[in-house]
Short mmCIF file of C-alpha atoms in Angstrom, two decimals:
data_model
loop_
_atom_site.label_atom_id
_atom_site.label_comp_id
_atom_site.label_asym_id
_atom_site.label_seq_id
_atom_site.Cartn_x
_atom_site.Cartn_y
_atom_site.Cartn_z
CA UNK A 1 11.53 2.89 4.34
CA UNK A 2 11.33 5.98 2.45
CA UNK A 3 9.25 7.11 -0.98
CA UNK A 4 12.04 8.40 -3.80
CA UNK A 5 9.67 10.23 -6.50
CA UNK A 6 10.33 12.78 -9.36
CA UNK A 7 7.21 14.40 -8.88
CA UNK A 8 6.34 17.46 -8.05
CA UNK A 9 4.02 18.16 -5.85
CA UNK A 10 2.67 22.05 -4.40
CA UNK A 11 -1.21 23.02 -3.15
CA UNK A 12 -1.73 19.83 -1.30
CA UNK A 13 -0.66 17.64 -4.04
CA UNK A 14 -3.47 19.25 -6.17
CA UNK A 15 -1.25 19.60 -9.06
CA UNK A 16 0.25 16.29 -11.15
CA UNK A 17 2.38 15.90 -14.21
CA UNK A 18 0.09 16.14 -17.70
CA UNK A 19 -0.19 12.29 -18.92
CA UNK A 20 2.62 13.00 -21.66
CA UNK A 21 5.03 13.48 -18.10
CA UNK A 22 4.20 10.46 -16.05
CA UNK A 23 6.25 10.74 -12.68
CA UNK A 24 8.24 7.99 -11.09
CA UNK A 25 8.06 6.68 -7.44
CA UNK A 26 10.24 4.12 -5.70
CA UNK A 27 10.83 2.89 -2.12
CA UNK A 28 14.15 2.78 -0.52
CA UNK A 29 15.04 0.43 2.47
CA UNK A 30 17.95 1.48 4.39
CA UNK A 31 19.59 -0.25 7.85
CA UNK A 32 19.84 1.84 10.60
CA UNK A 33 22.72 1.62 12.70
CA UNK A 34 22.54 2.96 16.22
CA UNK A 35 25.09 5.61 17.48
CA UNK A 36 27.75 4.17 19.56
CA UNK A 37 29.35 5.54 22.40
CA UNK A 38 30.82 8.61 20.99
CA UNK A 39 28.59 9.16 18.34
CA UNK A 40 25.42 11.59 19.01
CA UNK A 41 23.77 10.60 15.71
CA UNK A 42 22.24 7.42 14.15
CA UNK A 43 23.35 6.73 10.42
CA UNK A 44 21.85 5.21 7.62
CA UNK A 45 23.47 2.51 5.70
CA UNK A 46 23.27 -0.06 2.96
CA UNK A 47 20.34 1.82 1.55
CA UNK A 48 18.71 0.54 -2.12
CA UNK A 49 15.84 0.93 -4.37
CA UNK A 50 13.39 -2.31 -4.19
CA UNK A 51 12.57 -3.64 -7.01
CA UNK A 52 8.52 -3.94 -6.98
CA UNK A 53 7.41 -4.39 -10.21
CA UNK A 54 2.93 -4.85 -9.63
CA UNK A 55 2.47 -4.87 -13.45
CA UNK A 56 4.43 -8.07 -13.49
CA UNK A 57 3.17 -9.51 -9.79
CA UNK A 58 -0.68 -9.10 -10.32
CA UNK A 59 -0.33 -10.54 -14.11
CA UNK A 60 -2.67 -13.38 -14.37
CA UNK A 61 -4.94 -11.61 -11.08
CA UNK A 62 -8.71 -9.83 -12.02
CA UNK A 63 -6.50 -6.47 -11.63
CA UNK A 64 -3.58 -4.30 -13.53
CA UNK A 65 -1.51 -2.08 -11.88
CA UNK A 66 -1.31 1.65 -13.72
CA UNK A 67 -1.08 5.09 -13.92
CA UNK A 68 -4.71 6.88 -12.80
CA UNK A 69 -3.82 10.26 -14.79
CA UNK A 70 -3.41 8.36 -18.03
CA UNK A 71 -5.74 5.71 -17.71
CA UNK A 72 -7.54 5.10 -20.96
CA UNK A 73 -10.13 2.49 -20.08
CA UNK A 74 -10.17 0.81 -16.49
CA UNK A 75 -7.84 -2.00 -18.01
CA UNK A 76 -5.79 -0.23 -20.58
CA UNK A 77 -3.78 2.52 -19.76
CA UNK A 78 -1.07 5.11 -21.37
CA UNK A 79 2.03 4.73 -19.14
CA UNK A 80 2.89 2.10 -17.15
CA UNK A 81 2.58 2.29 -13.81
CA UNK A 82 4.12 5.34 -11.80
CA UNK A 83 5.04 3.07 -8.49
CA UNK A 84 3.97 1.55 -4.82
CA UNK A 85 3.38 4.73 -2.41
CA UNK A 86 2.62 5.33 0.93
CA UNK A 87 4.53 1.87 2.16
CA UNK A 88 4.75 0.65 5.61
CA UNK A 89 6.83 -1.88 6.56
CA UNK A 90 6.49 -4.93 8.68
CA UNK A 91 7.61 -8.90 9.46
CA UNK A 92 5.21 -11.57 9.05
CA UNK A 93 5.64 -15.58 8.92
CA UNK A 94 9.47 -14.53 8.75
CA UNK A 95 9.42 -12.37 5.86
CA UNK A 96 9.69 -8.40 5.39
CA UNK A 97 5.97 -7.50 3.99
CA UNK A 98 5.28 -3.93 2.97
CA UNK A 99 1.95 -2.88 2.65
CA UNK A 100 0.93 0.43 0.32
CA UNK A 101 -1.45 1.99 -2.37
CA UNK A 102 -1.11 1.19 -6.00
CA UNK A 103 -3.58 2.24 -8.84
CA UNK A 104 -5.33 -0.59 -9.93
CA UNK A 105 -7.93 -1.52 -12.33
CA UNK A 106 -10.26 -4.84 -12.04
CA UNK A 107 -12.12 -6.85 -14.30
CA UNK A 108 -15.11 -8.92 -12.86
CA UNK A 109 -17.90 -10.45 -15.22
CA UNK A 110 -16.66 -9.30 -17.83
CA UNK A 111 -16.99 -5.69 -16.61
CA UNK A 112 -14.41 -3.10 -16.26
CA UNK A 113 -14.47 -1.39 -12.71
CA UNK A 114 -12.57 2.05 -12.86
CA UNK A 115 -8.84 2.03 -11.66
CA UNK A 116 -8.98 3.42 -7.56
CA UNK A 117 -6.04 3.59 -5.01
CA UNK A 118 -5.72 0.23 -3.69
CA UNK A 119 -4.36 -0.88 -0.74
CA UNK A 120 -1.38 -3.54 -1.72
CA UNK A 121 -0.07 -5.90 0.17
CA UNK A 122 4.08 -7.56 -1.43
CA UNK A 123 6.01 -10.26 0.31
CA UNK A 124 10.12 -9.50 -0.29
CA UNK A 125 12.13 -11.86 -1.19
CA UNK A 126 14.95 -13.54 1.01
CA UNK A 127 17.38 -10.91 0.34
CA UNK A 128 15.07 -7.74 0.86
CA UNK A 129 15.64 -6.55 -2.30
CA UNK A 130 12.95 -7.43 -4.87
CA UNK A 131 9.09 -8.36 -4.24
CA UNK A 132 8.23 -11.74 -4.99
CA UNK A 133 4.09 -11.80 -4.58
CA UNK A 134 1.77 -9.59 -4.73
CA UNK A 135 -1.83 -9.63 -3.42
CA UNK A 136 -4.89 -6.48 -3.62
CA UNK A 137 -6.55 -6.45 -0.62
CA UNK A 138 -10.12 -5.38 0.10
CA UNK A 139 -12.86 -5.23 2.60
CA UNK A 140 -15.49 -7.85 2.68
CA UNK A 141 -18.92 -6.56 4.51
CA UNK A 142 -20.00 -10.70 4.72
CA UNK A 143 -18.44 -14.34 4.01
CA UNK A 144 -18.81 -14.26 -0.01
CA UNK A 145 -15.54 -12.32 -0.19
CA UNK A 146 -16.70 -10.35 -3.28
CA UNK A 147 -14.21 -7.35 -4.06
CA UNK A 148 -16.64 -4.73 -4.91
CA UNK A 149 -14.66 -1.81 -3.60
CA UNK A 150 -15.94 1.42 -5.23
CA UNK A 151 -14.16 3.90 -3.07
CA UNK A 152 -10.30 4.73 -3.13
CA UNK A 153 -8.57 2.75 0.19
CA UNK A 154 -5.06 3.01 1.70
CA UNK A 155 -3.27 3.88 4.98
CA UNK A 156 -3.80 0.24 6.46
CA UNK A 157 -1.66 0.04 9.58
CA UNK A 158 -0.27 -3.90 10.38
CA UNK A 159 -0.67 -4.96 14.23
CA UNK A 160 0.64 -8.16 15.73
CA UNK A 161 -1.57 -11.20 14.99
CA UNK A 162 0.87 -13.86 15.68
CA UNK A 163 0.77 -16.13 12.74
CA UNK A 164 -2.70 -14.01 11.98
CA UNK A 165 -2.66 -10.89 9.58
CA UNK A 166 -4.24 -8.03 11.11
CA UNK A 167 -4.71 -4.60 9.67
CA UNK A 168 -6.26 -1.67 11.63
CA UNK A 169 -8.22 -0.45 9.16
CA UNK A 170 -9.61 2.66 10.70
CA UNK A 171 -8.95 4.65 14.09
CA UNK A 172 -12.36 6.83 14.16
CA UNK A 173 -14.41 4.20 14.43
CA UNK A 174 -11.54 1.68 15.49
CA UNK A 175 -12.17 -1.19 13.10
CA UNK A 176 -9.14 -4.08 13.11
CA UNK A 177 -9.80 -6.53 10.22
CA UNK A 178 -8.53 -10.07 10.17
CA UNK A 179 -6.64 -10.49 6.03
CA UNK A 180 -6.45 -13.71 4.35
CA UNK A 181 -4.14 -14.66 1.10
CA UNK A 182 -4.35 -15.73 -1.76
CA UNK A 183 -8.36 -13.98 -1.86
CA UNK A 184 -6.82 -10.62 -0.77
CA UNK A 185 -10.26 -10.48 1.41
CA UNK A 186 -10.43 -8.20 4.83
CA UNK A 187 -12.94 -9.24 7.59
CA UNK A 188 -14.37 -7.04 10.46
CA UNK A 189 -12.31 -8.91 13.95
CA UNK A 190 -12.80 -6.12 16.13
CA UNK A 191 -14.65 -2.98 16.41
CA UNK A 192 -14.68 -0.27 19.23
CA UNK A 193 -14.93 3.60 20.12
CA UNK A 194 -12.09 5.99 19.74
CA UNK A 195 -11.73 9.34 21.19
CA UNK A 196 -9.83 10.36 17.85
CA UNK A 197 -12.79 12.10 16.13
CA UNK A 198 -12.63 14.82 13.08
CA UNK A 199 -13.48 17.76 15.48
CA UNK A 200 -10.92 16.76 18.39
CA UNK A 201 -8.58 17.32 15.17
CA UNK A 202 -9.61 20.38 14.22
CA UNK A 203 -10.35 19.54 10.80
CA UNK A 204 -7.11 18.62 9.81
CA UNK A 205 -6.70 14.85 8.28
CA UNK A 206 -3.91 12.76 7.56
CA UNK A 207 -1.18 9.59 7.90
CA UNK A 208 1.92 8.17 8.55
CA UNK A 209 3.52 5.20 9.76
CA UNK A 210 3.43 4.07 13.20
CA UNK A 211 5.07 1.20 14.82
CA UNK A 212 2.78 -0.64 17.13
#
């Protein structure tokens, strides 16, 4: 999996396009093929842009996917949205599931909540091409499953829950939550110590995938 983006980025991404330049962002999914015998190198083939379209997949959902830099009101925004970042990759119940951030806005009670990062969880189809479902997913603190997420959330990593789905949600503290679908709604399974603190790290912060 790889992100494909027009934007451009410099200062720790502290700089974006003005809302009258909305950037685009798209994930590729290549094969790898392993090097043979003579070969020193693996190669990448049969590569393509997936087709996730969230405005389309969460229509008819309390949320709306869009663009946070040109966001009007938390349902109504100026450009549509920009794309599905940050996605990791993995195989659940028999189907390739990526898991990312969108920008999405949500309407409960009658209230608008402001658009945050979201963590987003799309089923692809049979052919690996196109997302067929969609679902927002969010932490619950207790069994109501409310979504009142008021903070931005991504970097979810997927571990092996047999026919569960598991997230690790953080590493410092090490909190694995147990997902459900439709509801989107993230319970506390597991939580433990981890030696991975902010200090050990110097400061620095970050992500990436990991295969587990």
């Amino acid at each position: 999996l790889a992100r494909v983006t027009d934007q451009h980025r410099c200062n720790a991404e502290g700089w974006l396009p003005p809302p009258t330049v909305p950037f685009e962002s798209f994930v590729a999914l290549c094969g790898l093929k392993l090097p043979e015998q003579n070969e020193e190198w693996p190669t990448l083939e049969h590569c393509g842009i997936l087709e996730i379209d969230l405005i389309h997949l969460l229509r008819g959902t309390p949320y709306k996917a869009g663009a946070a830099m040109t966001q009007k009101s938390s349902d109504e925004f100026v450009s549509d949205f920009v794309g599905f970042e940050d996605a990791r990759g993995f195989s659940w119940r028999g189907s390739l599931h990526l898991v990312g951030t969108g920008v999405i806005a949500r309407r409960t009670d009658g209230r608008d909540v402001p658009a945050l990062s979201r963590v987003v969880l799309v089923r692809l189809g049979d052919d690996n091409k196109a997302a067929t479902e969609a679902h927002v997913l969010f932490a619950s603190p207790d069994d109501r499953c409310e979504d009142s997420t008021k903070f931005a959330q991504k970097g979810l990593l997927a571990a092996d829950g047999n026919d569960a789905l598991i997230f690790i949600y953080t590493l410092s503290p090490y909190v694995v939550v147990r997902c459900e679908l439709p509801s989107g709604c993230c319970k506390k399974a597991f939580a433990g110590d981890s030696n991975l603190t902010a200090s050990a790290l110097g400061g620095y912060r970050g992500g990436s995938s990991a295969t587990l």
